Coordinates of C-alpha atoms in Angstrom, one line a residue:
Chain T
X1 CA 13.1 28.5 3.6
X2 CA 12.4 24.9 3.3
X3 CA 13.5 22.8 6.2
X4 CA 16.7 20.9 6.0
X5 CA 15.6 17.1 6.2
X6 CA 13.0 15.4 4.2
X7 CA 11.4 12.0 4.7
X8 CA 9.5 10.7 1.4
X9 CA 7.4 7.6 1.2
X10 CA 3.9 6.3 -0.1
X11 CA 1.0 5.4 1.8
X12 CA -2.9 5.5 1.2
X13 CA -2.1 5.7 -2.5
X14 CA -0.6 8.9 -2.1
X15 CA 3.1 10.3 -1.8
X16 CA 3.8 11.8 1.3
X17 CA 6.7 14.2 2.4
X18 CA 7.8 15.2 5.8
X19 CA 10.2 17.9 6.3
X20 CA 11.8 18.7 9.8
X21 CA 14.8 20.9 11.0
X22 CA 16.4 17.5 12.4
X23 CA 16.1 14.1 11.0
X24 CA 13.3 11.6 11.8
X25 CA 14.8 8.7 14.0
X26 CA 13.9 5.4 12.4
X27 CA 11.6 4.7 15.6
X28 CA 9.8 7.9 14.5
X29 CA 9.3 6.9 11.2
X30 CA 7.9 3.3 12.2
X31 CA 5.6 5.1 14.6
X32 CA 4.3 7.4 11.6
X33 CA 3.8 4.2 9.3
X34 CA 2.1 2.4 12.1
X35 CA -0.5 5.5 12.8
X36 CA -1.2 5.8 9.2
X37 CA -1.6 2.0 8.9
X38 CA -4.0 1.9 11.8
X39 CA -5.8 4.8 10.6
X40 CA -6.2 3.0 6.9
X41 CA -7.4 -0.5 8.7
X42 CA -10.2 1.6 10.3
X43 CA -11.4 3.8 7.9
X44 CA -10.5 2.7 4.2
X45 CA -13.2 1.3 2.1
X46 CA -10.5 0.1 -0.3
X47 CA -9.6 -2.7 1.9
X48 CA -11.6 -5.6 2.6
X49 CA -10.4 -5.9 6.1
X50 CA -11.2 -2.5 7.4
X51 CA -13.7 -1.8 9.9
X52 CA -16.1 0.5 7.5
X53 CA -15.8 -2.7 4.9
X54 CA -17.1 -4.8 8.0
X55 CA -19.6 -2.5 9.1
X56 CA -21.6 -2.2 5.7
X57 CA -22.4 -5.9 6.0
X58 CA -24.5 -5.6 9.1
X59 CA -26.3 -3.1 10.9
X60 CA -25.1 -2.5 14.5
X61 CA -22.5 -1.2 16.7
X62 CA -18.8 -1.0 15.8
X63 CA -15.8 0.1 18.0
X64 CA -13.5 2.5 16.2
X65 CA -10.3 3.9 17.6
X66 CA -10.3 7.2 19.3
X67 CA -9.9 9.2 16.0
X68 CA -13.7 8.5 15.3
X69 CA -14.5 11.5 17.5
X70 CA -13.1 14.4 15.5
X71 CA -13.7 12.7 12.4
X72 CA -17.2 12.1 12.8
X73 CA -17.9 15.5 14.5
X74 CA -16.4 17.0 11.4
X75 CA -18.8 15.2 9.1
X76 CA -21.9 15.9 11.1
X77 CA -20.8 19.9 10.9
X78 CA -20.3 19.2 7.3
X79 CA -23.8 17.7 6.7
X80 CA -25.6 20.5 8.5
X81 CA -23.4 23.2 7.0
X82 CA -24.0 22.0 3.3
X83 CA -27.6 21.0 3.8
X84 CA -26.7 17.4 3.4
X85 CA -24.6 17.7 0.5
X86 CA -21.6 16.6 2.2
X87 CA -22.2 13.3 3.8
X88 CA -19.9 10.1 4.6
X89 CA -22.6 7.8 3.3
X90 CA -21.8 8.2 -0.2
X91 CA -19.8 5.1 -0.4
X92 CA -22.2 3.0 -2.1
X93 CA -23.1 5.7 -4.6
X94 CA -19.3 6.0 -5.4
X95 CA -19.1 2.2 -5.8
X96 CA -22.0 2.3 -8.2
X97 CA -20.3 5.0 -10.2
X98 CA -17.2 3.0 -10.7
X99 CA -15.2 4.2 -7.9
X100 CA -14.9 0.9 -6.1
X101 CA -12.2 -1.0 -4.3
X102 CA -10.8 -2.5 -7.6
X103 CA -10.8 1.0 -9.4
X104 CA -13.2 -0.7 -12.0
X105 CA -14.0 2.9 -13.0
X106 CA -17.1 1.5 -14.7
X107 CA -20.6 2.6 -13.6
X108 CA -22.8 -0.6 -13.0
X109 CA -25.9 1.4 -13.1
X110 CA -27.3 4.7 -14.7
X111 CA -29.6 4.9 -11.8
X112 CA -28.1 7.0 -9.0
X113 CA -27.8 5.4 -5.7
X114 CA -29.3 8.0 -3.1
X115 CA -27.3 7.8 0.1
X116 CA -29.1 8.0 3.5
X117 CA -28.7 11.1 5.7
X118 CA -25.9 10.8 8.2
X119 CA -27.9 12.0 11.3
X120 CA -30.7 9.8 10.9
X121 CA -28.6 6.7 10.1
X122 CA -25.5 6.7 12.4
X123 CA -24.8 7.9 15.9
X124 CA -21.9 8.1 17.8
X125 CA -21.2 7.2 21.4
X126 CA -17.8 7.7 22.5
X127 CA -15.8 5.7 19.9
X128 CA -18.9 3.6 19.0
X129 CA -20.8 4.0 15.8
X130 CA -24.3 2.4 15.7
X131 CA -25.6 2.0 12.1
X132 CA -29.2 1.7 11.7
X133 CA -28.7 0.5 8.2
X134 CA -25.8 -1.4 6.8
X135 CA -24.1 1.5 4.9
X136 CA -20.5 2.0 3.4
X137 CA -18.9 5.1 5.0
X138 CA -16.3 6.9 2.8
X139 CA -14.2 9.2 4.8
X140 CA -12.5 10.7 1.7
X141 CA -13.5 14.2 2.3
X142 CA -11.8 14.7 5.4
X143 CA -9.8 11.6 6.3
X144 CA -6.6 12.6 4.7
X145 CA -6.6 16.0 6.2
X146 CA -7.1 14.5 9.7
X147 CA -4.6 12.0 8.9
X148 CA -1.7 14.8 8.0
X149 CA -2.9 16.5 11.5
X150 CA -2.5 13.0 13.3
X151 CA 0.9 12.7 11.9
X152 CA 2.0 16.3 12.6
X153 CA 0.6 16.0 16.0
X154 CA 3.1 12.8 16.6
X155 CA 5.8 14.7 15.0
X156 CA 5.3 17.9 17.1
X157 CA 6.1 15.8 20.3
X158 CA 9.7 16.0 19.4
X159 CA 10.0 18.5 16.6
X160 CA 9.5 22.2 16.8
X161 CA 9.6 22.7 12.9
X162 CA 7.8 20.7 10.6
X163 CA 5.7 20.4 7.4
X164 CA 3.6 17.1 6.9
X165 CA 2.4 16.7 3.3
X166 CA 0.2 14.2 1.8
X167 CA -0.4 14.5 -1.9
X168 CA -0.8 18.2 -2.0
X169 CA -2.5 18.5 1.5
X170 CA -0.2 19.9 4.1
X171 CA 0.2 21.0 7.6
X172 CA 3.0 23.8 8.3
X173 CA 4.7 24.6 11.3
X174 CA 8.1 26.6 10.7
X175 CA 9.8 29.5 12.1
X176 CA 10.1 30.9 8.4
X177 CA 7.2 31.1 5.9
X178 CA 6.9 28.4 3.4
X179 CA 6.0 29.4 0.0
X180 CA 3.2 27.2 -1.4
X181 CA 2.2 27.3 -5.0
X182 CA -1.3 26.8 -6.1
X183 CA -1.2 24.1 -8.8
X184 CA -3.5 25.1 -11.8
X185 CA -6.1 22.3 -12.0
X186 CA -6.0 22.9 -15.8
X187 CA -2.3 22.6 -16.5
X188 CA -0.4 21.0 -13.4
X189 CA 2.8 22.2 -15.0
X190 CA 1.7 25.7 -13.8
X191 CA 0.9 27.5 -10.6
X192 CA -1.7 30.2 -10.4
X193 CA -0.3 31.9 -7.5
X194 CA 1.7 31.4 -4.2
X195 CA 0.6 31.7 -0.8
X196 CA 3.3 32.3 2.2
X197 CA 2.3 30.1 5.0
X198 CA 4.0 29.6 8.5
X199 CA 1.5 28.2 11.1
X200 CA -1.3 26.8 9.3
X201 CA -2.6 24.1 7.0
X202 CA -3.8 24.2 3.4
X203 CA -5.8 21.6 1.3
X204 CA -6.8 21.4 -2.1
X205 CA -9.5 19.6 -4.0
X206 CA -10.5 19.3 -7.8
X207 CA -12.9 17.0 -9.5
X208 CA -11.1 17.1 -12.8
X209 CA -8.1 15.2 -11.1
X210 CA -10.2 12.3 -10.6
X211 CA -12.5 12.1 -13.5
X212 CA -13.2 8.5 -15.2
X213 CA -16.0 9.7 -17.7
X214 CA -18.3 12.5 -18.7
X215 CA -19.7 13.9 -15.4
X216 CA -18.1 10.9 -13.5
X217 CA -15.9 12.1 -10.6
X218 CA -15.5 11.8 -6.9
X219 CA -17.2 14.6 -5.5
X220 CA -20.5 13.4 -4.9
X221 CA -23.8 15.6 -3.9
X222 CA -25.3 13.3 -1.1
X223 CA -28.7 14.8 -1.8
X224 CA -28.8 12.8 -5.0
X225 CA -25.6 10.4 -5.1
X226 CA -24.6 11.9 -8.3
X227 CA -21.6 13.7 -8.9
X228 CA -21.9 17.5 -8.3
X229 CA -22.6 19.3 -11.6
X230 CA -21.3 22.6 -10.1
X231 CA -19.2 25.1 -12.0
X232 CA -16.4 25.2 -9.5
X233 CA -13.4 23.3 -10.6
X234 CA -11.0 23.6 -7.8
X235 CA -10.8 24.8 -4.4
X236 CA -8.2 25.5 -1.7
X237 CA -8.9 26.1 2.0
X238 CA -6.4 27.5 4.5
X239 CA -7.1 26.8 8.3
X240 CA -5.4 26.0 11.4
X241 CA -5.9 22.2 11.1
X242 CA -5.6 20.0 8.0
X243 CA -8.8 18.5 8.9
X244 CA -10.6 21.6 8.8
X245 CA -8.9 22.7 5.7
X246 CA -9.9 19.5 4.1
X247 CA -13.4 19.7 5.1
X248 CA -13.7 23.4 3.8
X249 CA -12.2 22.3 0.3
X250 CA -15.3 19.6 -0.2
X251 CA -17.8 22.1 1.4
X252 CA -17.0 25.1 -0.9
X253 CA -18.2 22.8 -4.0
X254 CA -21.8 23.3 -2.5
X255 CA -21.9 26.0 -0.2
X256 CA -20.8 29.5 -0.5
X257 CA -17.9 30.3 2.0
X258 CA -19.7 33.2 3.7
X259 CA -22.4 30.6 5.0
X260 CA -19.7 28.1 5.8
X261 CA -18.2 30.7 8.2
X262 CA -21.2 30.5 10.3
X263 CA -20.2 26.9 11.2
X264 CA -16.6 26.7 10.9
X265 CA -15.5 30.1 11.8
X266 CA -12.9 32.5 9.7
X267 CA -10.9 30.7 7.1
X268 CA -9.2 31.7 3.9
X269 CA -10.2 30.0 0.7
X270 CA -9.8 30.1 -2.8
X271 CA -11.7 28.6 -5.6
X272 CA -11.7 28.6 -9.6
X273 CA -14.8 28.2 -11.9
X274 CA -14.9 26.6 -15.3
X275 CA -14.8 29.7 -17.0
X276 CA -11.4 30.7 -15.1
X277 CA -12.9 33.1 -12.9
X278 CA -11.4 33.2 -9.2
X279 CA -13.1 33.8 -6.0
X280 CA -11.0 34.0 -2.9
X281 CA -10.6 36.2 0.4
X282 CA -6.8 35.8 0.9
X283 CA -5.3 39.3 2.1
Chain K
X1 CA -1.2 14.1 47.3
X2 CA -1.3 16.2 44.3
X3 CA -4.5 17.9 43.6
X4 CA -3.6 18.0 39.9
X5 CA -1.9 15.2 37.8
X6 CA 1.7 15.8 37.2
X7 CA 2.6 16.1 33.3
X8 CA 2.2 18.7 30.5
X9 CA -1.1 20.3 29.5
X10 CA -1.9 22.1 26.3
X11 CA -4.8 24.6 25.6
X12 CA -5.7 26.9 22.8
X13 CA -7.1 30.4 23.8
X14 CA -8.3 33.5 21.6
X15 CA -7.4 37.0 22.0
X16 CA -8.2 40.0 20.3
X17 CA -11.4 38.0 19.1
X18 CA -9.9 35.9 16.5
X19 CA -6.1 35.7 17.3
X20 CA -5.1 32.2 18.7
X21 CA -2.6 31.1 21.1
X22 CA -1.3 27.6 22.2
X23 CA -0.4 27.6 25.8
X24 CA 1.8 24.7 27.3
X25 CA 1.9 24.1 31.2
X26 CA 4.1 21.3 33.0
X27 CA 2.6 20.9 36.3
X28 CA 4.6 19.1 38.7
X29 CA 3.4 18.8 42.6
X30 CA 0.6 21.3 41.7
X31 CA 3.4 23.9 40.5
X32 CA 3.6 25.2 37.2
X33 CA 7.4 24.4 36.1
X34 CA 7.2 25.7 32.7
X35 CA 4.9 27.8 30.2
X36 CA 5.2 28.1 27.0
X37 CA 3.0 30.2 24.8
X38 CA 2.8 30.2 20.9
X39 CA 1.2 32.3 18.7
X40 CA -1.3 30.0 16.3
X41 CA -2.1 32.9 13.9
X42 CA -1.9 31.7 10.5
X43 CA 0.4 34.0 8.6
X44 CA -0.9 34.3 5.2
X45 CA 0.4 36.3 2.3
X46 CA -0.8 36.1 -1.3
X47 CA 1.7 36.9 -4.2
X48 CA 1.9 37.5 -8.1
X49 CA -0.9 36.9 -10.4
X50 CA -3.6 36.6 -7.9
X51 CA -2.7 39.6 -5.8
X52 CA -2.1 41.8 -8.7
X53 CA -5.4 41.0 -10.5
X54 CA -7.5 41.1 -7.0
X55 CA -6.0 44.3 -5.6
X56 CA -8.9 45.9 -7.7
X57 CA -11.4 43.1 -6.7
X58 CA -12.6 42.4 -10.0
X59 CA -13.1 38.9 -10.7
X60 CA -10.7 37.8 -13.5
X61 CA -9.4 34.7 -15.3
X62 CA -6.5 33.0 -13.5
X63 CA -3.2 33.3 -15.4
X64 CA -0.7 30.4 -14.8
X65 CA 2.9 30.6 -14.5
X66 CA 5.2 27.5 -15.1
X67 CA 6.3 25.8 -11.9
X68 CA 9.9 25.8 -12.9
X69 CA 9.7 29.8 -12.7
X70 CA 8.8 30.2 -9.4
X71 CA 10.6 29.4 -6.4
X72 CA 8.5 27.1 -4.3
X73 CA 8.7 25.0 -1.2
X74 CA 5.6 23.1 -1.6
X75 CA 2.9 22.6 -4.1
X76 CA -0.8 22.4 -2.8
X77 CA -2.8 20.7 -5.4
X78 CA -4.8 17.9 -5.9
X79 CA -2.8 15.8 -9.2
X80 CA -1.0 13.7 -6.8
X81 CA -3.8 12.7 -4.6
X82 CA -4.6 9.3 -6.1
X83 CA -1.9 7.5 -7.7
X84 CA -3.8 4.2 -7.4
X85 CA -6.6 5.9 -9.3
X86 CA -4.3 7.5 -12.0
X87 CA -2.7 4.1 -12.2
X88 CA -6.1 2.1 -12.9
X89 CA -7.2 4.8 -15.3
X90 CA -4.0 4.4 -17.4
X91 CA -4.5 0.7 -17.6
X92 CA -8.2 1.1 -18.6
X93 CA -7.1 3.3 -21.2
X94 CA -4.2 1.0 -22.5
X95 CA -6.7 -2.1 -22.3
X96 CA -9.2 0.3 -24.4
X97 CA -6.8 0.9 -27.0
X98 CA -5.5 -2.6 -27.8

């Protein structure tokens, strides 16, 4: 049973839906928008005034909001768990492939830009990141899931039940199970199954939803700077937090689920390969 | 003078190996005024095509079902993730076809 009240809006280039059992107050809505805007202002490589856009210009130390702690730690764990395939230093590689702030979608070079390694280039002390080189950070692999968590944690202060969804990624806290359809990445008018979730987050990732040319998409193998040529066309992950689920959807393109469990603990996942075959550990 | 700061505290704990609970405590003058324990175990159930196909643990092709034929509260997928991206792609396609 879906919760009675729904608040829809757009932010960070994606539609959001927040379901609650009692309506959100105007104050709560304003706080949610402020929270999202502050996050975007720190972490978006699509805006010139963001901290990451400033930090790319010069090596040095940059003071981030307190949210940098969980975000940076998630990327450090991802870098280790995927042997360097997932790394937030792919910003420049994405730009060179055409996935830039202007969405030019035209590769500027056929030579891939190989990202530096995170653990050799950036260190965190409290909320301060120190960059050994000027690098463009891209928090796309985990940022949206984490932002869903932050909005959900704010709402949880005053609401027992809620569902926070940003463009198909969501965190669910309800007393009755929510039926969540798994969108068919090859035909978005279809679902390929449903999961029933009550107290969990689910995120999805699929390169074919953001493809702008032959072999050009946003899931970059940071070891080469090129889009991954993995035969996986879509991943889903279910975990307590949306940050974990979002991180796992990216990692599953590069690393078998069994290996990822060493770092991330038990989680539920599903993936589809290009021949239509499915791998999952649901139920 | 209280030994502990008054206020609400929250912690996650594990029991039975993998099951998670959230414990919320309200402290007032070093006394526990309220305790709330919430199970945090994801309740996951899978249904229809996948469940049927994978009961036999044989990898098979996915079978889609029209969204309108299924009752859904939510849709997990990535087609809505980047409206800005899709708008830009549409514009480029339109420019290219002029």
